[in-house]
Coordinates of C-alpha atoms (C1' of nucleotides) in Angstrom, one line a residue:
Chain M
M211 CA 3.3 -57.0 -52.4
K212 CA 2.2 -59.0 -49.4
S213 CA 5.0 -61.0 -47.7
P214 CA 4.4 -64.7 -48.6
E215 CA 5.1 -65.5 -44.9
Q216 CA 2.3 -63.3 -43.7
K217 CA -0.5 -65.2 -42.3
Q218 CA -3.9 -64.2 -42.5
F219 CA -4.6 -65.5 -38.9
Y220 CA -2.9 -67.0 -36.0
S221 CA -4.3 -69.2 -33.3
I222 CA -3.9 -68.4 -29.7
T223 CA -1.6 -71.4 -29.0
E224 CA 0.5 -70.4 -32.0
L225 CA 1.1 -67.0 -30.2
T226 CA 1.6 -68.5 -26.7
R227 CA 4.5 -70.6 -28.3
E228 CA 5.9 -67.6 -30.1
F229 CA 5.9 -65.3 -27.1
G230 CA 6.3 -67.9 -24.4
V231 CA 3.1 -67.0 -22.5
S232 CA 0.0 -68.8 -21.5
T233 CA -3.5 -68.4 -23.1
R234 CA -4.5 -67.0 -19.7
T235 CA -2.1 -64.3 -20.6
I236 CA -3.1 -63.6 -23.9
R237 CA -6.9 -63.7 -22.8
F238 CA -6.0 -61.5 -19.9
Y239 CA -4.4 -58.8 -22.2
E240 CA -7.9 -58.9 -24.5
D241 CA -9.8 -58.5 -21.0
E242 CA -7.7 -55.4 -20.3
G243 CA -8.4 -54.0 -23.8
L244 CA -5.0 -54.1 -25.0
I245 CA -5.8 -56.4 -28.2
Q246 CA -9.0 -57.3 -29.9
P247 CA -9.0 -60.3 -31.8
V248 CA -12.0 -61.1 -34.0
R249 CA -14.0 -64.2 -33.5
R250 CA -15.3 -67.1 -35.7
G251 CA -17.9 -68.7 -33.7
R252 CA -16.4 -68.4 -29.9
T253 CA -12.8 -69.0 -31.1
R254 CA -10.3 -66.1 -31.2
L255 CA -8.5 -65.2 -34.4
F256 CA -5.5 -63.1 -34.2
K257 CA -4.6 -61.0 -37.3
P258 CA -0.9 -59.8 -37.8
S259 CA -1.9 -56.6 -36.3
D260 CA -2.7 -58.4 -33.1
R261 CA 0.5 -60.2 -33.3
R262 CA 2.3 -56.9 -33.6
L263 CA 0.5 -55.5 -30.6
L264 CA 1.4 -58.6 -28.6
M265 CA 5.2 -57.8 -29.4
L266 CA 4.7 -54.3 -28.3
I267 CA 3.3 -55.6 -25.1
M268 CA 6.1 -57.9 -24.3
R269 CA 8.6 -55.3 -25.0
G270 CA 6.7 -53.1 -22.5
K271 CA 7.0 -55.8 -20.1
R272 CA 10.6 -56.3 -20.6
L273 CA 11.0 -52.8 -19.7
G274 CA 9.1 -53.0 -16.6
F275 CA 6.0 -51.1 -17.7
S276 CA 2.4 -51.9 -16.0
I277 CA -0.4 -52.9 -18.2
A278 CA -1.8 -49.5 -17.5
E279 CA 1.4 -48.0 -19.0
I280 CA 1.4 -50.2 -21.7
R281 CA -2.1 -49.2 -22.6
E282 CA -1.1 -45.6 -22.6
I283 CA 1.7 -46.3 -25.3
I284 CA -0.5 -48.2 -27.3
A285 CA -3.1 -45.3 -27.2
I286 CA -0.2 -43.2 -28.7
Y287 CA 0.3 -45.2 -31.6
K288 CA -3.5 -45.7 -32.2
E289 CA -4.3 -41.9 -32.0
P290 CA -5.9 -40.8 -35.1
P291 CA -4.6 -37.8 -36.9
G292 CA -7.5 -35.7 -35.1
E293 CA -7.5 -31.8 -34.6
V294 CA -4.9 -29.6 -33.4
G295 CA -5.8 -29.7 -29.7
Q296 CA -5.4 -33.4 -29.7
L297 CA -2.1 -33.2 -31.8
K298 CA -0.5 -30.9 -29.3
L299 CA -1.7 -33.4 -26.3
L300 CA -0.2 -35.9 -28.2
V301 CA 3.0 -34.5 -28.8
Q302 CA 3.1 -33.7 -25.2
R303 CA 2.4 -37.4 -24.0
V304 CA 5.1 -38.5 -26.4
S305 CA 7.6 -36.3 -24.9
E306 CA 6.7 -37.5 -21.6
K307 CA 7.1 -41.2 -22.4
R308 CA 10.3 -40.1 -24.1
D309 CA 11.7 -38.7 -20.8
Q310 CA 10.8 -41.8 -18.8
L311 CA 12.6 -44.0 -21.3
Q312 CA 15.7 -41.8 -21.4
Q313 CA 15.8 -42.0 -17.6
K314 CA 15.6 -45.9 -18.0
R315 CA 18.5 -45.8 -20.4
K316 CA 20.5 -43.4 -18.1
D317 CA 19.8 -46.0 -15.2
I318 CA 20.9 -48.9 -17.6
D319 CA 23.9 -47.2 -18.6
E320 CA 25.2 -46.5 -15.1
T321 CA 24.5 -50.0 -14.0
I322 CA 26.4 -51.7 -17.0
A323 CA 29.2 -49.4 -16.2
E324 CA 29.2 -50.7 -12.6
L325 CA 29.1 -54.2 -13.8
D326 CA 32.0 -53.6 -16.0
Q327 CA 34.0 -52.3 -13.0
V328 CA 33.1 -55.5 -10.9
E329 CA 34.2 -57.6 -13.9
E330 CA 37.5 -55.9 -14.3
Q331 CA 38.2 -56.2 -10.8
S332 CA 37.5 -59.8 -10.9
L333 CA 39.5 -60.6 -14.0
T334 CA 42.6 -58.6 -12.6
R335 CA 42.0 -60.6 -9.4
M336 CA 41.9 -63.8 -11.1
A337 CA 45.1 -62.8 -13.3
E338 CA 47.1 -62.2 -10.1
L339 CA 46.1 -65.6 -9.1
G340 CA 47.6 -67.0 -12.2
V341 CA 44.3 -68.0 -13.8
G342 CA 43.5 -67.9 -17.7
T343 CA 40.0 -67.0 -18.3
Chain J
M265 CA 39.0 -36.4 3.0
K266 CA 35.3 -36.7 4.1
S267 CA 32.7 -34.6 2.3
P268 CA 31.4 -32.2 4.8
E269 CA 27.7 -32.9 3.8
Q270 CA 28.3 -36.7 4.6
K271 CA 25.8 -37.4 7.7
Q272 CA 26.6 -40.1 10.1
F273 CA 23.3 -41.3 10.2
Y274 CA 19.9 -40.8 8.5
S275 CA 16.6 -41.1 9.9
I276 CA 13.7 -43.3 8.2
T277 CA 11.6 -40.2 7.5
E278 CA 14.3 -38.4 5.9
L279 CA 14.9 -41.2 3.5
T280 CA 11.4 -41.6 2.7
R281 CA 11.2 -37.7 1.8
E282 CA 14.4 -38.3 -0.3
F283 CA 13.2 -41.2 -2.3
G284 CA 9.8 -40.6 -2.2
V285 CA 8.6 -43.8 -0.7
S286 CA 6.8 -44.9 2.6
T287 CA 8.3 -46.1 6.0
R288 CA 6.6 -49.3 5.2
T289 CA 8.4 -49.5 1.7
I290 CA 11.8 -48.9 3.6
R291 CA 11.0 -51.5 6.4
F292 CA 9.7 -54.0 3.8
Y293 CA 13.2 -53.8 2.0
E294 CA 14.9 -54.6 5.4
D295 CA 12.8 -57.4 5.9
E296 CA 13.8 -58.5 2.5
G297 CA 17.4 -58.4 3.5
L298 CA 18.2 -55.6 1.1
I299 CA 19.4 -53.3 3.6
Q300 CA 20.4 -53.7 7.4
P301 CA 20.2 -50.5 9.4
V302 CA 21.7 -50.7 12.7
R303 CA 19.4 -49.8 16.0
R304 CA 19.8 -47.3 18.8
G305 CA 17.4 -48.9 21.0
R306 CA 14.6 -49.9 18.6
T307 CA 15.1 -47.1 16.3
R308 CA 16.7 -47.9 13.0
L309 CA 19.7 -45.6 12.0
F310 CA 20.7 -45.5 8.4
K311 CA 24.4 -45.1 7.4
P312 CA 25.3 -43.6 4.0
S313 CA 26.1 -47.1 2.7
D314 CA 22.5 -47.9 3.4
R315 CA 21.3 -44.8 1.6
R316 CA 23.4 -45.8 -1.4
L317 CA 21.8 -49.3 -1.2
L318 CA 18.6 -47.6 -1.4
M319 CA 19.6 -45.5 -4.2
L320 CA 20.5 -48.8 -6.2
I321 CA 17.3 -50.3 -5.2
M322 CA 15.2 -47.4 -6.4
R323 CA 17.3 -47.6 -9.8
G324 CA 16.7 -51.3 -10.0
K325 CA 12.8 -50.6 -9.5
R326 CA 12.8 -48.0 -12.1
L327 CA 14.1 -50.6 -14.6
G328 CA 11.4 -53.2 -13.3
F329 CA 13.6 -55.6 -11.6
S330 CA 11.9 -57.5 -8.9
I331 CA 13.2 -57.5 -5.4
A332 CA 14.7 -61.0 -6.0
E333 CA 16.5 -59.5 -9.1
I334 CA 17.5 -56.5 -7.2
R335 CA 18.9 -58.8 -4.4
E336 CA 20.9 -60.6 -7.0
I337 CA 22.4 -57.3 -8.4
I338 CA 23.4 -56.4 -4.8
A339 CA 24.9 -59.6 -4.1
I340 CA 27.1 -59.1 -7.3
Y341 CA 28.4 -55.7 -5.6
K342 CA 28.8 -57.2 -2.2
E343 CA 31.0 -60.3 -3.3
P344 CA 34.0 -60.5 -1.6
P345 CA 37.2 -61.2 -3.7
G346 CA 37.0 -65.0 -3.0
E347 CA 38.8 -67.8 -4.6
V348 CA 38.8 -68.7 -8.3
G349 CA 35.6 -70.9 -8.6
Q350 CA 33.7 -67.9 -7.0
L351 CA 35.3 -65.5 -9.2
K352 CA 34.5 -67.2 -12.2
L353 CA 30.9 -67.6 -11.2
L354 CA 30.8 -63.9 -10.6
V355 CA 32.1 -62.8 -13.8
Q356 CA 29.4 -65.1 -15.3
R357 CA 26.7 -63.7 -13.3
V358 CA 27.9 -60.2 -14.2
S359 CA 27.6 -61.1 -18.0
E360 CA 24.0 -62.3 -17.6
K361 CA 23.0 -59.1 -16.1
R362 CA 24.7 -57.3 -18.7
D363 CA 22.9 -59.2 -21.5
Q364 CA 19.7 -58.4 -19.7
L365 CA 20.5 -54.7 -19.6
Q366 CA 21.4 -54.6 -23.2
Q367 CA 18.4 -56.1 -24.4
K368 CA 16.4 -53.5 -22.2
R369 CA 18.5 -50.9 -24.0
K370 CA 17.7 -52.1 -27.2
D371 CA 13.8 -52.1 -26.4
I372 CA 14.2 -48.6 -25.2
D373 CA 16.0 -47.4 -28.4
E374 CA 13.3 -49.0 -30.5
T375 CA 10.5 -47.4 -28.4
I376 CA 12.0 -43.9 -28.7
A377 CA 12.5 -44.2 -32.4
E378 CA 8.9 -45.1 -32.8
L379 CA 7.8 -42.4 -30.6
D380 CA 10.1 -39.9 -32.4
Q381 CA 8.1 -40.9 -35.8
V382 CA 4.7 -40.5 -34.3
E383 CA 6.1 -37.0 -33.0
E384 CA 7.3 -36.2 -36.4
Q385 CA 4.2 -37.2 -38.2
S386 CA 2.2 -35.0 -35.6
L387 CA 4.4 -32.0 -36.2
T388 CA 4.0 -32.4 -39.9
R389 CA 0.4 -32.8 -39.7
M390 CA 0.3 -29.4 -37.6
A391 CA 2.4 -27.5 -40.2
E392 CA -0.1 -28.6 -42.6
L393 CA -2.9 -27.0 -40.6
G394 CA -0.7 -24.1 -40.4
V395 CA -0.2 -24.1 -36.6
G396 CA 2.9 -23.0 -35.1
T397 CA 4.4 -25.2 -32.2
Chain V
dT172 C1' -18.8 -90.1 -36.9
dA173 C1' -16.5 -91.0 -33.0
dA174 C1' -12.5 -89.9 -30.4
dA175 C1' -8.9 -86.6 -29.6
dA176 C1' -7.0 -82.1 -29.3
dA177 C1' -7.8 -77.3 -28.8
dA178 C1' -10.3 -73.4 -27.3
dT179 C1' -13.7 -71.2 -24.1
dT180 C1' -16.0 -69.4 -20.0
dT181 C1' -16.5 -69.1 -15.1
dA182 C1' -14.4 -68.7 -10.9
dC183 C1' -11.4 -69.2 -7.2
dG184 C1' -6.2 -69.0 -5.9
dT185 C1' -1.8 -66.8 -5.6
dA186 C1' 2.6 -64.2 -5.2
dA187 C1' 4.9 -59.9 -5.1
dA188 C1' 4.9 -55.3 -3.3
dA189 C1' 3.6 -52.6 -0.9
dG190 C1' -0.9 -49.8 1.7
dT191 C1' -3.4 -49.1 5.9
dA192 C1' -4.7 -49.3 10.7
dA193 C1' -4.0 -49.8 15.5
dA194 C1' -1.5 -50.0 19.7
dA195 C1' 2.7 -49.2 22.1
dC196 C1' 6.9 -46.8 22.8
dC197 C1' 10.7 -43.5 23.3
dC198 C1' 12.2 -38.6 23.6
dG199 C1' 12.9 -33.9 23.9
dC200 C1' 10.2 -29.8 25.6
dC201 C1' 7.3 -26.5 28.1
Chain P
dG161 C1' 4.9 -35.1 34.0
dG162 C1' 2.0 -34.7 30.3
dC163 C1' 2.0 -34.0 25.3
dG164 C1' 3.1 -33.9 20.6
dG165 C1' 6.1 -36.3 16.7
dG166 C1' 8.3 -39.7 15.2
dT167 C1' 9.2 -44.8 15.5
dT168 C1' 8.3 -49.6 16.0
dT169 C1' 5.6 -53.8 15.8
dT170 C1' 1.8 -56.7 14.4
dA171 C1' -1.5 -57.8 11.5
dC172 C1' -5.1 -57.4 8.1
dT173 C1' -5.9 -55.7 3.2
dT174 C1' -5.1 -54.4 -1.5
dT175 C1' -3.6 -54.3 -6.4
dT176 C1' -1.4 -56.3 -10.3
dA177 C1' -0.7 -59.7 -13.2
dC178 C1' -1.4 -63.6 -14.0
dG179 C1' -1.8 -69.4 -12.5
dT180 C1' -4.9 -73.3 -12.0
dA181 C1' -8.8 -76.2 -12.5
dA182 C1' -13.7 -77.6 -13.8
dA183 C1' -17.0 -78.1 -17.1
dT184 C1' -18.3 -77.2 -21.8
dT185 C1' -17.9 -76.4 -26.7
dT186 C1' -15.6 -76.4 -31.0
dT187 C1' -12.6 -78.0 -34.2
dT188 C1' -9.6 -81.2 -35.9
dT189 C1' -8.2 -86.0 -37.3
dA190 C1' -8.2 -90.6 -37.7

DNA sequence: TAAAAAATTTACGTAAAAGTAAAACCCGCC
DNA sequence: GGCGGGTTTTACTTTTACGTAAATTTTTTA
């Protein structure tokens, strides 16, 4: 049931092209412990799971999360089932991150609303000046 | 029709307390041209409009925008009505920013959905272990 | 197998966004 | 009229997230 497009391994430059970052950046994320590609000799081999982690990292970056915060998010996903205390803590951490994200969404919605206003005023003004879009 | 709570001026430390940043930070934003408090002698006096700008700046920071990007957003709001060419450009810039923000919202929604999954699995697991929340 | 292309390590450099520290200034108050 | 608190300027420092370059090794291709 494997997808036919699913590659075993990706090279570092394949990934730099896909994500639009440099090799330095990807190696930096490895140094920071966000990904752990296996090696064949000295050469890094990236599995699909590494690629998915990179996607997650890029998403985090777009949202303005620092490396440290992205590390936290990754830790949440990686958390093994564990025992009760751990689970409670995990649920709590999830809740905190969600709060952060909801604040961001609120900020976004406000900003978009304001931009919509600016746009509307501009279009009105242009109509007054007798201009078609 | 002025709100009674509307102060004429705020001091720099009042604002540092309100926004949870240092004086250095506020002065830095002034250096960067994001705000322009007036002076009485050498001392900065912040008007309500400066305070509103600071709110906008903080919101931008929460969203991970750089100072340069925040400057752009402020420029959009400040734009005077202007002539047709300017207006068209403004509408275009608004549209670009909105696209950015919509991408961020998409990222947020995806991340929240994933966190919800983690939470659900955790709660299920805890229920199996016979634990009440 | 030789040459070209890709990848690695090591190390110094840099831009952004402040932090921190020192020295001087102003201002109301006892 | 000195003193404490808040403010200002100047300037050096720090952290984060990579950029850049050199020298070397490994892999691929002709």
